[in-house]
CSV table of N, CA and C in Angstrom, one decimal:
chain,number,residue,atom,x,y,z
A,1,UNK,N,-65.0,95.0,71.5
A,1,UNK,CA,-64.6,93.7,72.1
A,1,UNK,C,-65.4,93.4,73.4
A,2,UNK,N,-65.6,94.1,74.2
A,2,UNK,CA,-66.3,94.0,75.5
A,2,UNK,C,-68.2,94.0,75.3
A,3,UNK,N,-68.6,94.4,74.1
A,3,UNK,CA,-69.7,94.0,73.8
A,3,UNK,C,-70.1,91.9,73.0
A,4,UNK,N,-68.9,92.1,72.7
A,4,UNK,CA,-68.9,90.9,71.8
A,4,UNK,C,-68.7,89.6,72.9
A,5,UNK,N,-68.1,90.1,74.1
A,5,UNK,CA,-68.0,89.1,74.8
A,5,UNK,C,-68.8,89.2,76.1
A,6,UNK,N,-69.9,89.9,76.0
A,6,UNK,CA,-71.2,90.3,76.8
A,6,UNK,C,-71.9,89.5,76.3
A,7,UNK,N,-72.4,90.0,75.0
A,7,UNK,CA,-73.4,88.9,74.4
A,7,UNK,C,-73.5,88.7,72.5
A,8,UNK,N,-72.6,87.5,72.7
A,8,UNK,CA,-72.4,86.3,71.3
A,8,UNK,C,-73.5,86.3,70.6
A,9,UNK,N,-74.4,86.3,69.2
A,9,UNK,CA,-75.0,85.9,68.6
A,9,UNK,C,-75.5,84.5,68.7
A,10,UNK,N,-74.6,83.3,69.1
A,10,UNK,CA,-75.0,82.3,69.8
A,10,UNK,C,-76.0,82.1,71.0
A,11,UNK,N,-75.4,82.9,71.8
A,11,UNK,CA,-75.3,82.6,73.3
A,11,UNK,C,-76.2,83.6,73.8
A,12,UNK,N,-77.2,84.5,73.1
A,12,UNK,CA,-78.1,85.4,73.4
A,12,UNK,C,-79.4,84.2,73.8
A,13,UNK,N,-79.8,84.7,75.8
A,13,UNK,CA,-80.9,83.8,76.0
A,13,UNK,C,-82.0,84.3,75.8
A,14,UNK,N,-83.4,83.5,75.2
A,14,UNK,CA,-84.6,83.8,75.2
A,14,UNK,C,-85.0,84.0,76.5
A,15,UNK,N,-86.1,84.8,76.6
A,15,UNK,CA,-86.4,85.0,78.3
A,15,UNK,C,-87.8,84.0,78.1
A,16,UNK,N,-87.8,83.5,79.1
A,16,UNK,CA,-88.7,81.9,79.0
A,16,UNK,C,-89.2,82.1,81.0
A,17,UNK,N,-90.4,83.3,80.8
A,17,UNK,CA,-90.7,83.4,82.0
A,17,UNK,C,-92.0,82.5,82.1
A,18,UNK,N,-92.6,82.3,83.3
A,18,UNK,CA,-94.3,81.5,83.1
A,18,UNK,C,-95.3,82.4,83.1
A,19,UNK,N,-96.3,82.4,82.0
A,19,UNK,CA,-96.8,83.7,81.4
A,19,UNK,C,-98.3,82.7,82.6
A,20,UNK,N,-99.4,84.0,82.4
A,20,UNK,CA,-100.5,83.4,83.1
A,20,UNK,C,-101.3,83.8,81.6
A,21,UNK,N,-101.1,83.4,80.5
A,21,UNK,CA,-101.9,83.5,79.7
A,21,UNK,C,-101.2,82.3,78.6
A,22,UNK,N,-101.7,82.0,77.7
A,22,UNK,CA,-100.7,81.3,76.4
A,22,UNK,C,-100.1,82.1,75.5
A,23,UNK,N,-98.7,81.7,75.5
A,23,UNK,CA,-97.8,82.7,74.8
A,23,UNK,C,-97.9,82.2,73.1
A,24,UNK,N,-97.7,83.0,72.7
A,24,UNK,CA,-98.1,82.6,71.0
A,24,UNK,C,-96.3,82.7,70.4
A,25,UNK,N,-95.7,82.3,69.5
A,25,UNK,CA,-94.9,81.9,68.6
A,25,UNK,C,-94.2,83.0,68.3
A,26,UNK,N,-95.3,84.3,67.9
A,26,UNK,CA,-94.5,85.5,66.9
A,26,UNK,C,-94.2,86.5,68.0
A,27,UNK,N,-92.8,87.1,67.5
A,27,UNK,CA,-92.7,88.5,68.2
A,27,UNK,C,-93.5,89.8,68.0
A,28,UNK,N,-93.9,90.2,69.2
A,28,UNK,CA,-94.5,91.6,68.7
A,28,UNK,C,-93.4,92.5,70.2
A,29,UNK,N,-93.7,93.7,69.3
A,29,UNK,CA,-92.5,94.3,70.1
A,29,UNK,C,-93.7,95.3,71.6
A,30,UNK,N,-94.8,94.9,71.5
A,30,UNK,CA,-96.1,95.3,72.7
A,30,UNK,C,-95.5,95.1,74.0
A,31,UNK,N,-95.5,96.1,74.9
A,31,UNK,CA,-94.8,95.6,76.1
A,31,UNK,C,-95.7,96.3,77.1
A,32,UNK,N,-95.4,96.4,78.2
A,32,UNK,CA,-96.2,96.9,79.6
A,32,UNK,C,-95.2,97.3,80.5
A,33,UNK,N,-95.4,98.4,81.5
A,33,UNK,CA,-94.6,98.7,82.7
A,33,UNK,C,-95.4,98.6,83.9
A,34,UNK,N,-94.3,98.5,84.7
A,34,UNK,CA,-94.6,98.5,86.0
A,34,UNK,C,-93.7,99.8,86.9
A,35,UNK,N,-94.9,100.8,87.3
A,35,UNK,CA,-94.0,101.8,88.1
A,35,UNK,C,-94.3,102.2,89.5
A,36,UNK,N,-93.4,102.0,90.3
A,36,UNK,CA,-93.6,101.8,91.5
A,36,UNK,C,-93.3,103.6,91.9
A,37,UNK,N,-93.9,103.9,93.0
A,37,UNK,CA,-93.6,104.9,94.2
A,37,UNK,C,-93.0,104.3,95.1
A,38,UNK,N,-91.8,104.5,95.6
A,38,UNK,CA,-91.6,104.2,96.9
A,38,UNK,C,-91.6,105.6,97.9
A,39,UNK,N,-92.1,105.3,99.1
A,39,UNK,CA,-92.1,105.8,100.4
A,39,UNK,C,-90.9,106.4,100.8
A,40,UNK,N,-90.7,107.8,101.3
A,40,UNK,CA,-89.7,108.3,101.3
A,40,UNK,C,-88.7,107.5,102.3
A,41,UNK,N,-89.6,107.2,103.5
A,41,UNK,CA,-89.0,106.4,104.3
A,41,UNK,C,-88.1,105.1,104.0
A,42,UNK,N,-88.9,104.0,103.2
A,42,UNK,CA,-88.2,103.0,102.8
A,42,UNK,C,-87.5,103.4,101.9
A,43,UNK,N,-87.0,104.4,100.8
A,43,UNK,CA,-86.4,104.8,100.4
A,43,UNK,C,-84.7,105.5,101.1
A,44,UNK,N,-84.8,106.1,102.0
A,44,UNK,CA,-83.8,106.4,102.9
A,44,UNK,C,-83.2,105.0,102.9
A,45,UNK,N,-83.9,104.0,103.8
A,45,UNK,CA,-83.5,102.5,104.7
A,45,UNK,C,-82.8,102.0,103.4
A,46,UNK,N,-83.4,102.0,102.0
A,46,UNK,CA,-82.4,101.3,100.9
A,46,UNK,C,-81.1,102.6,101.0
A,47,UNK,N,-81.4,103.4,100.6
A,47,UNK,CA,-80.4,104.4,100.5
A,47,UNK,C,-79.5,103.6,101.7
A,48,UNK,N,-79.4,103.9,102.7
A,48,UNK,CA,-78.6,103.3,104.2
A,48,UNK,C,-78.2,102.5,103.7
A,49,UNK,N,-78.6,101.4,103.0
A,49,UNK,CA,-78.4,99.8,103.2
A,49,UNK,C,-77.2,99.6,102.3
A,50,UNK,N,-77.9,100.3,101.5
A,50,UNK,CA,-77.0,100.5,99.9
A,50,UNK,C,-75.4,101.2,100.0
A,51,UNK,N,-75.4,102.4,100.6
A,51,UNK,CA,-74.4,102.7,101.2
A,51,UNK,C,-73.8,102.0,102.1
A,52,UNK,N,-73.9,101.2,103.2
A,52,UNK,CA,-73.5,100.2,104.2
A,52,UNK,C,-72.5,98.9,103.4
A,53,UNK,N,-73.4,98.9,102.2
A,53,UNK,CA,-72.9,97.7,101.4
A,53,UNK,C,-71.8,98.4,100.0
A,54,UNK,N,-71.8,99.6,100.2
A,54,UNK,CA,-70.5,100.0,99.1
A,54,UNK,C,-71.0,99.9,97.7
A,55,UNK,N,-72.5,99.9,97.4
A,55,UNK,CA,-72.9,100.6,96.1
A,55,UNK,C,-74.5,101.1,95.9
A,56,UNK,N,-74.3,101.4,94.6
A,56,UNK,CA,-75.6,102.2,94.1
A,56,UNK,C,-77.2,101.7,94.7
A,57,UNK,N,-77.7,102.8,94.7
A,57,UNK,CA,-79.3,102.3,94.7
A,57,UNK,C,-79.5,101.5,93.4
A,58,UNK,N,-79.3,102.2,92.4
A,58,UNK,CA,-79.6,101.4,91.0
A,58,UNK,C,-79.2,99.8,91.4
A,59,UNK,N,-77.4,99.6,91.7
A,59,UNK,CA,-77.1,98.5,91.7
A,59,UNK,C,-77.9,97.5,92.6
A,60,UNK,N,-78.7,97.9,94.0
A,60,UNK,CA,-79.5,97.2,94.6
A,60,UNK,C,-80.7,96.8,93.9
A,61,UNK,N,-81.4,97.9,93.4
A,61,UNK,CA,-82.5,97.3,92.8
A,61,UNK,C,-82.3,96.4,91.7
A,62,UNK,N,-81.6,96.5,90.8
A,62,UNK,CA,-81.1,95.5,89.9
A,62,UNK,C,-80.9,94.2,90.5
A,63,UNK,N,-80.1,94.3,91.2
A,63,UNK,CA,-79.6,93.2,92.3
A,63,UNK,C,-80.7,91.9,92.6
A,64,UNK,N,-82.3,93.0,92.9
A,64,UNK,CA,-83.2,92.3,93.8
A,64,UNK,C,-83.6,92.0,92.3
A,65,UNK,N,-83.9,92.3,91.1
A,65,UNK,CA,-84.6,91.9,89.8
A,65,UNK,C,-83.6,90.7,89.5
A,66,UNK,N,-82.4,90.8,89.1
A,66,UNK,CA,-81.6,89.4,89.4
A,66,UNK,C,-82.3,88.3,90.2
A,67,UNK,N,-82.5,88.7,91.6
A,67,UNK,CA,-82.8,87.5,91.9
A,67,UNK,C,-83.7,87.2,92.2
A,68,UNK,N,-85.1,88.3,91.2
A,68,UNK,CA,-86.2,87.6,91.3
A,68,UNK,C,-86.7,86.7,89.6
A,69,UNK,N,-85.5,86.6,89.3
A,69,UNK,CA,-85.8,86.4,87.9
A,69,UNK,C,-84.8,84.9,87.7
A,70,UNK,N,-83.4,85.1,88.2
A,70,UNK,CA,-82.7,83.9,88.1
A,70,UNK,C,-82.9,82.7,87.8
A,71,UNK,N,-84.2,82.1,88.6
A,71,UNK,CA,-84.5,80.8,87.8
A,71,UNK,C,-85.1,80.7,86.3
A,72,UNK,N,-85.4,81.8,86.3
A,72,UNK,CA,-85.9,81.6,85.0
A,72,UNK,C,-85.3,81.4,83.4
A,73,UNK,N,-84.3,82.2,83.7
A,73,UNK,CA,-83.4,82.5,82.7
A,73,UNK,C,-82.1,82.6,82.9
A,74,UNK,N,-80.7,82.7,81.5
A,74,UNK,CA,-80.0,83.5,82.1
A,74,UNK,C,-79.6,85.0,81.6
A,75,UNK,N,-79.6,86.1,82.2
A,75,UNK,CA,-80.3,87.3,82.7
A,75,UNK,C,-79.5,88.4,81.4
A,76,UNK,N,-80.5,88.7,80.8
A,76,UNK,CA,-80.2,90.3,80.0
A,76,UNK,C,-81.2,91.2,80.6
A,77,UNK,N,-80.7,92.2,81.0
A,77,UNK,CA,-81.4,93.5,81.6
A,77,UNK,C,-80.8,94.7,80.7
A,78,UNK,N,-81.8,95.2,80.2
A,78,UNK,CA,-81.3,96.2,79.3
A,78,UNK,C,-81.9,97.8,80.4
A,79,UNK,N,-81.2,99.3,80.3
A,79,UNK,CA,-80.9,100.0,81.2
A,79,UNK,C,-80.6,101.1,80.2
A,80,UNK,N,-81.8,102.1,80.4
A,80,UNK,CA,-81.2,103.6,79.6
A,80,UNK,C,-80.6,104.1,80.1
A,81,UNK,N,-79.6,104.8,79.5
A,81,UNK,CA,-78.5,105.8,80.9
A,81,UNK,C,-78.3,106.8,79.9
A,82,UNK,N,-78.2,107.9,80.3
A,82,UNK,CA,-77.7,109.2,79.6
A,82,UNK,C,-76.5,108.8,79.0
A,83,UNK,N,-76.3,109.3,77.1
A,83,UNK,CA,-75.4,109.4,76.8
A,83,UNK,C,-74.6,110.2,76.5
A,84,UNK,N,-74.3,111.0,77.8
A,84,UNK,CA,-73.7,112.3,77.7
A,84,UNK,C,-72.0,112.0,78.1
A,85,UNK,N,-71.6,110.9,77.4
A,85,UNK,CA,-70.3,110.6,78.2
A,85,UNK,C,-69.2,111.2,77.7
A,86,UNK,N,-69.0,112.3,76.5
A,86,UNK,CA,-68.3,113.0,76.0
A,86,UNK,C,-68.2,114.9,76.7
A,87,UNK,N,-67.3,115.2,77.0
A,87,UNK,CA,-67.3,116.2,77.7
A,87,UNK,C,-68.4,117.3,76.4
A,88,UNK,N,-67.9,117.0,74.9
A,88,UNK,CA,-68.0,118.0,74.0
A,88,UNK,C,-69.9,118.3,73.8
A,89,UNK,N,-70.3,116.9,74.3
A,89,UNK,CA,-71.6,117.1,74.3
A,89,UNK,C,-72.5,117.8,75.5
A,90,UNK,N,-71.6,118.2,76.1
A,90,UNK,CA,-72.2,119.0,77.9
A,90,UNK,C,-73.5,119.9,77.4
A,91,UNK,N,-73.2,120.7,76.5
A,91,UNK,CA,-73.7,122.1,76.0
A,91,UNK,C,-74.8,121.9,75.0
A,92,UNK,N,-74.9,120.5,74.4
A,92,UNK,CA,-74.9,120.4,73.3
A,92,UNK,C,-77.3,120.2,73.9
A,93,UNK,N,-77.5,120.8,73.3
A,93,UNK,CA,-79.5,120.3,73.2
A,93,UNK,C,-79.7,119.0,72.6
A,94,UNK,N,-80.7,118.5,73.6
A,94,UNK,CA,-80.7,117.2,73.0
A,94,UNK,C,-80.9,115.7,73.9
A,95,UNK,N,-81.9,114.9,73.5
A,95,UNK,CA,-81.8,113.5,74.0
A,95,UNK,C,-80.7,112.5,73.8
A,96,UNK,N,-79.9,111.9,74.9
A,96,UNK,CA,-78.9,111.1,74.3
A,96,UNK,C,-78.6,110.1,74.9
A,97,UNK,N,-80.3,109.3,75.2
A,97,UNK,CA,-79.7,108.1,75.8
A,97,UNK,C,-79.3,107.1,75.0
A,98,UNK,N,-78.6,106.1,75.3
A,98,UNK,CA,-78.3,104.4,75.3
A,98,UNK,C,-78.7,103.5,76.0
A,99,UNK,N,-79.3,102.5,75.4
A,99,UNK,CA,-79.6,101.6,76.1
A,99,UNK,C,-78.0,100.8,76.4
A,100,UNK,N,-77.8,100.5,77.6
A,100,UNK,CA,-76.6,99.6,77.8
A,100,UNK,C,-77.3,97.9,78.4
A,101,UNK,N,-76.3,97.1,78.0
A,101,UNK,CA,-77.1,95.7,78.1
A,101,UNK,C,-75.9,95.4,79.7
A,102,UNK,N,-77.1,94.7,80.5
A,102,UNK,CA,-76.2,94.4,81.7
A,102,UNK,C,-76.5,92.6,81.7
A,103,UNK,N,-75.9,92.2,81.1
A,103,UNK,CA,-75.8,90.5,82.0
A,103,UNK,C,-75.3,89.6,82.9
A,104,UNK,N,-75.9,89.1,83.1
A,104,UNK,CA,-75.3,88.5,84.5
A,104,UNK,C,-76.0,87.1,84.9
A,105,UNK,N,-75.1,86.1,85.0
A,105,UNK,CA,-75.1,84.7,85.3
A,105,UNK,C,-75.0,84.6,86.4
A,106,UNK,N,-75.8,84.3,87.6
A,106,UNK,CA,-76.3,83.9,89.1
A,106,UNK,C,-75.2,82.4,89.4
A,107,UNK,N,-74.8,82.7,90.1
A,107,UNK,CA,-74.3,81.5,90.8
A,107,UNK,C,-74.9,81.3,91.5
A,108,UNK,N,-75.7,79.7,92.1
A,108,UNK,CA,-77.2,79.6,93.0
A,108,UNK,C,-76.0,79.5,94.5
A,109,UNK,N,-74.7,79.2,94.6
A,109,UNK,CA,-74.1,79.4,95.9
A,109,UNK,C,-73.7,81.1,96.5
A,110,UNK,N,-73.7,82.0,95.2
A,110,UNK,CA,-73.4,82.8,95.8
A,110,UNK,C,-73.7,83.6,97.4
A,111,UNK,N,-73.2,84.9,97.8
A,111,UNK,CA,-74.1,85.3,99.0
A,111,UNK,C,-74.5,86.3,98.0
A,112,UNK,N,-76.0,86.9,99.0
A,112,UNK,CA,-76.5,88.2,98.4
A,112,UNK,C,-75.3,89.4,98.1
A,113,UNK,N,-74.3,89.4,99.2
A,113,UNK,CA,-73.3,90.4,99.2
A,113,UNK,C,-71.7,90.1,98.0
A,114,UNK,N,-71.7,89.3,97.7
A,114,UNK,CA,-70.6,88.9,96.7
A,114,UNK,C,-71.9,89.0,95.2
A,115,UNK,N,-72.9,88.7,95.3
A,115,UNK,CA,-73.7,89.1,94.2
A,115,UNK,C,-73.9,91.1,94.2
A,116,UNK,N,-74.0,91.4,94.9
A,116,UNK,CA,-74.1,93.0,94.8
A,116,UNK,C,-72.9,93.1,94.3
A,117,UNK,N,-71.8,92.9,94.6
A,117,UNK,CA,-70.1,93.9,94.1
A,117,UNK,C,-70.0,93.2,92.7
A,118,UNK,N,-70.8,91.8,92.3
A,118,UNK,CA,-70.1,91.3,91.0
A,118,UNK,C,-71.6,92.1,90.3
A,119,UNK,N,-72.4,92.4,90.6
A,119,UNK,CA,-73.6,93.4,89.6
A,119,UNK,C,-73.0,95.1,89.1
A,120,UNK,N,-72.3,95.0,90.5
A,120,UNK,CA,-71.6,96.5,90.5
A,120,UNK,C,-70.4,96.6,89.9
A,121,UNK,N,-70.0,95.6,89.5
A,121,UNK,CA,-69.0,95.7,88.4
A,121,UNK,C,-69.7,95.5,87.0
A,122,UNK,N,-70.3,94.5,87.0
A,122,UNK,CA,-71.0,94.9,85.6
A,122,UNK,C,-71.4,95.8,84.9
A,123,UNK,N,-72.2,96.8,86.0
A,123,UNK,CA,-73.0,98.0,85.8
A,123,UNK,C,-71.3,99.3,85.4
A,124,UNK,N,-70.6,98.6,86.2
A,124,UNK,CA,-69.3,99.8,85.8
A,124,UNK,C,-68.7,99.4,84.5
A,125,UNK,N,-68.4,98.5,84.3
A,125,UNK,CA,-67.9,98.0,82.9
A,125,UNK,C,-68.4,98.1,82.2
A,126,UNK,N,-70.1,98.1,81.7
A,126,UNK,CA,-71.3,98.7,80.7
A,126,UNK,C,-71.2,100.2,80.7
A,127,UNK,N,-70.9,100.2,81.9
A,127,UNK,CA,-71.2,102.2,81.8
A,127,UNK,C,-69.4,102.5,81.1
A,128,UNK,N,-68.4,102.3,81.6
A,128,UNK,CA,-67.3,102.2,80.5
A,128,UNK,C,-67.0,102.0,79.3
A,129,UNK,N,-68.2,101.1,78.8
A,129,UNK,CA,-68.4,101.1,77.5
A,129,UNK,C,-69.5,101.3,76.8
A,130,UNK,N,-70.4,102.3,77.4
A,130,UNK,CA,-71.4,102.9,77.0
A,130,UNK,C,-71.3,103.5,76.0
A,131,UNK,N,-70.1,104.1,75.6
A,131,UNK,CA,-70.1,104.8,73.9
A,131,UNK,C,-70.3,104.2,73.0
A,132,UNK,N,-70.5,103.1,73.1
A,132,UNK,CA,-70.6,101.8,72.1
A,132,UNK,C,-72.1,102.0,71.8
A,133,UNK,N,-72.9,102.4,70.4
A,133,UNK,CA,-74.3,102.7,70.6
A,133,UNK,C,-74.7,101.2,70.7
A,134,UNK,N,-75.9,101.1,71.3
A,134,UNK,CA,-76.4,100.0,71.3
A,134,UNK,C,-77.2,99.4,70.1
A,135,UNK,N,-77.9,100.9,69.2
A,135,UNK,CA,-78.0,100.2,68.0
A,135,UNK,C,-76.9,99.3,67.2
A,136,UNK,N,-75.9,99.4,67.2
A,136,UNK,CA,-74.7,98.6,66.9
A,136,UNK,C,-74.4,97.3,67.1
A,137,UNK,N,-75.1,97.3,68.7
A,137,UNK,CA,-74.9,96.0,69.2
A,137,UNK,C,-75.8,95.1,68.8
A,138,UNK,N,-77.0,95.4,68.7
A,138,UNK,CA,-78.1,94.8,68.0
A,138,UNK,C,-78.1,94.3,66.7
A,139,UNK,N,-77.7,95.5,65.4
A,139,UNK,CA,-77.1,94.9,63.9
A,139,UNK,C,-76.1,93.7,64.2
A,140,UNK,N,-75.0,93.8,64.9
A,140,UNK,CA,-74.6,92.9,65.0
A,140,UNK,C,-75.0,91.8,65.6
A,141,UNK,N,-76.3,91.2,65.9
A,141,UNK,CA,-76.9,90.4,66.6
A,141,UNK,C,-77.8,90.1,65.5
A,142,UNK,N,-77.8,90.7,64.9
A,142,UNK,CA,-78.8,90.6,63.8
A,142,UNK,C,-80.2,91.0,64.5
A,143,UNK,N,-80.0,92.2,64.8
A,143,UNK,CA,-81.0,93.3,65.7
A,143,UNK,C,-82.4,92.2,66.5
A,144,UNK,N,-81.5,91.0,67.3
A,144,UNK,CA,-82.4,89.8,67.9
A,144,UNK,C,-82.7,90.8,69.1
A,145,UNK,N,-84.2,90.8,69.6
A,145,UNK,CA,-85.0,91.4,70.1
A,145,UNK,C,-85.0,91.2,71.4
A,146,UNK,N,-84.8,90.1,71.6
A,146,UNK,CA,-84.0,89.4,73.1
A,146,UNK,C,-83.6,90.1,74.1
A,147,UNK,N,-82.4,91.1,73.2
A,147,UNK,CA,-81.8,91.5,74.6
A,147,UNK,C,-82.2,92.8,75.2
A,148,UNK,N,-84.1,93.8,75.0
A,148,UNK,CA,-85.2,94.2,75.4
A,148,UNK,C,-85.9,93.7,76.0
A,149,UNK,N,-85.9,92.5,76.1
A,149,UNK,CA,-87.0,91.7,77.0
A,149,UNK,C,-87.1,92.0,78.4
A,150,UNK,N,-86.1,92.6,79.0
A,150,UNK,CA,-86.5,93.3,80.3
A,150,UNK,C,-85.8,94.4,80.6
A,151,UNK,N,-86.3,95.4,80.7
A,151,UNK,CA,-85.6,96.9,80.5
A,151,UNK,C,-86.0,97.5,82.2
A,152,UNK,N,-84.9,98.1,83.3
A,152,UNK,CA,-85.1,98.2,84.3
A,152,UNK,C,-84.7,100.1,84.0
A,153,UNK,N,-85.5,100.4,84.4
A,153,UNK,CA,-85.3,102.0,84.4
A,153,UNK,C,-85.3,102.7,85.7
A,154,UNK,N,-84.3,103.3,86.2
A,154,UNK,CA,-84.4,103.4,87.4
A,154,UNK,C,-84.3,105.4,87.5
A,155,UNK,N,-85.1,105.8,87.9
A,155,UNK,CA,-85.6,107.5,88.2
A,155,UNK,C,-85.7,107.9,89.9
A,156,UNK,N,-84.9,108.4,90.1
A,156,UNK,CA,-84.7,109.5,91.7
A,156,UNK,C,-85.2,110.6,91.4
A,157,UNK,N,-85.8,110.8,90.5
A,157,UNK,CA,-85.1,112.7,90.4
A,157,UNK,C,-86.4,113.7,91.1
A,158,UNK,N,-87.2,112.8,92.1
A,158,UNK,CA,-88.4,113.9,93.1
A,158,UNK,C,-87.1,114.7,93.9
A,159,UNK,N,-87.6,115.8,93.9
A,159,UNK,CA,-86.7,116.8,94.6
A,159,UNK,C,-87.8,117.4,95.8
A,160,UNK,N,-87.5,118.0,96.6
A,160,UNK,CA,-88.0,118.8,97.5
A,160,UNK,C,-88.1,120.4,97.1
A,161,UNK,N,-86.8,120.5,96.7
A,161,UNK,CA,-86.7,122.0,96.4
A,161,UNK,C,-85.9,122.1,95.1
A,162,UNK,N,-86.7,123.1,93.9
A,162,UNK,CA,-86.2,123.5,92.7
A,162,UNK,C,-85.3,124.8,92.9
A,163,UNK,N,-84.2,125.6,92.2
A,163,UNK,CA,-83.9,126.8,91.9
A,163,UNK,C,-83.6,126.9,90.6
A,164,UNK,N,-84.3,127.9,90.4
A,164,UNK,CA,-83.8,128.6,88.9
A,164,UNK,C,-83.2,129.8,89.0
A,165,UNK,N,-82.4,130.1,88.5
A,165,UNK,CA,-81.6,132.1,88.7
A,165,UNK,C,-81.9,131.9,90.3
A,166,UNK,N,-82.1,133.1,90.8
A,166,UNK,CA,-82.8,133.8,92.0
A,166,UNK,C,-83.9,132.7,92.8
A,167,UNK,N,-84.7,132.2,92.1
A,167,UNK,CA,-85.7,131.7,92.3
A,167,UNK,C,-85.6,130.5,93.3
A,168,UNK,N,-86.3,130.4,94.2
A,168,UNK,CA,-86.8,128.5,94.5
A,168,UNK,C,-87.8,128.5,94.7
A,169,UNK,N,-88.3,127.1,94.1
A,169,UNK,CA,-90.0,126.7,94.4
A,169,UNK,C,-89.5,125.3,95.1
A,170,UNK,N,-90.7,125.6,96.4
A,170,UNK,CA,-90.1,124.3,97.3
A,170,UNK,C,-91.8,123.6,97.6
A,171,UNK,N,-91.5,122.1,97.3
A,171,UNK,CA,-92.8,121.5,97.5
A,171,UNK,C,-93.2,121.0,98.6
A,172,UNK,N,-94.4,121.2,98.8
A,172,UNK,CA,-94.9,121.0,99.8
A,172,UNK,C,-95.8,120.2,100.5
């Protein structure tokens, strides 16, 4: 139910960005990334900020993709997340992500800060219903390609210091 009223078979938007090339007619599923490093430093200052404001780093950056995208469209952001949401699968070997679909309709009055807590509900209520495979959601869409069109992947996992058993390897 909560997928069906995310996104309708109707109401699924084409992303209609301004390309700097001529866009052709047919879908091809060819895509490109973009992967940033950030600076440990400005990384802390979001951390701070993000915490100050009562949610996730993820939810910030999303936040700032929202509203670098908003006029363009209205917004499907699709988001791998581990699908380890069942206790029984803790142990289990194995890849198990989901793509979860996050959408979200910009109010152009909103504030930046009433836009963060209504993204951070989103992102909670997708992750709630994350057991829902998203191949599923798709068949029922009639596997419309759409709601890939922008996939935000967000990765923390530089560490300073590893342990294994006995062991640590600390980088330097």
């Amino acid at each position: 139910k909560y997928w069906s009223s995310v996104c309708s078979n109707t109401d699924v938007p084409v992303l209609n960005l301004p390309y700097d090339y001529p866009a052709t007619n047919s879908k091809s599923y060819n895509g490109d990334k973009i992967g940033y490093f950030m600076q440990k430093e400005t990384f802390e200052k979001l951390q701070d900020l993000a915490k100050s404001l009562n949610v996730s780093e993820y939810t910030l950056f999303l936040t700032a993709l929202y509203i670098v995208l908003y006029k363009y469209t209205d917004l499907i952001v699709a988001s791998p997340f581990a699908g380890r949401s069942f206790e029984e699968l803790s142990n289990v070997i194995g890849m198990f992500v989901n793509n979860i679909i996050l959408r979200k309709n910009i109010e152009v009055t909103s504030s930046v800060s009433d836009l963060l807590k209504s993204v951070q509900n989103t992102v909670t209520n997708s992750l709630s219903n994350q057991p829902y495979p998203y191949e599923f959601i798709a068949k029922k869409l009639n596997n419309n390609p759409s709601l890939l069109d922008i996939v935000l992947t967000y990765q923390n996992t530089k560490k300073d210091e590893y342990k294994i058993d006995d062991a640590t390897l600390e980088l330097i």
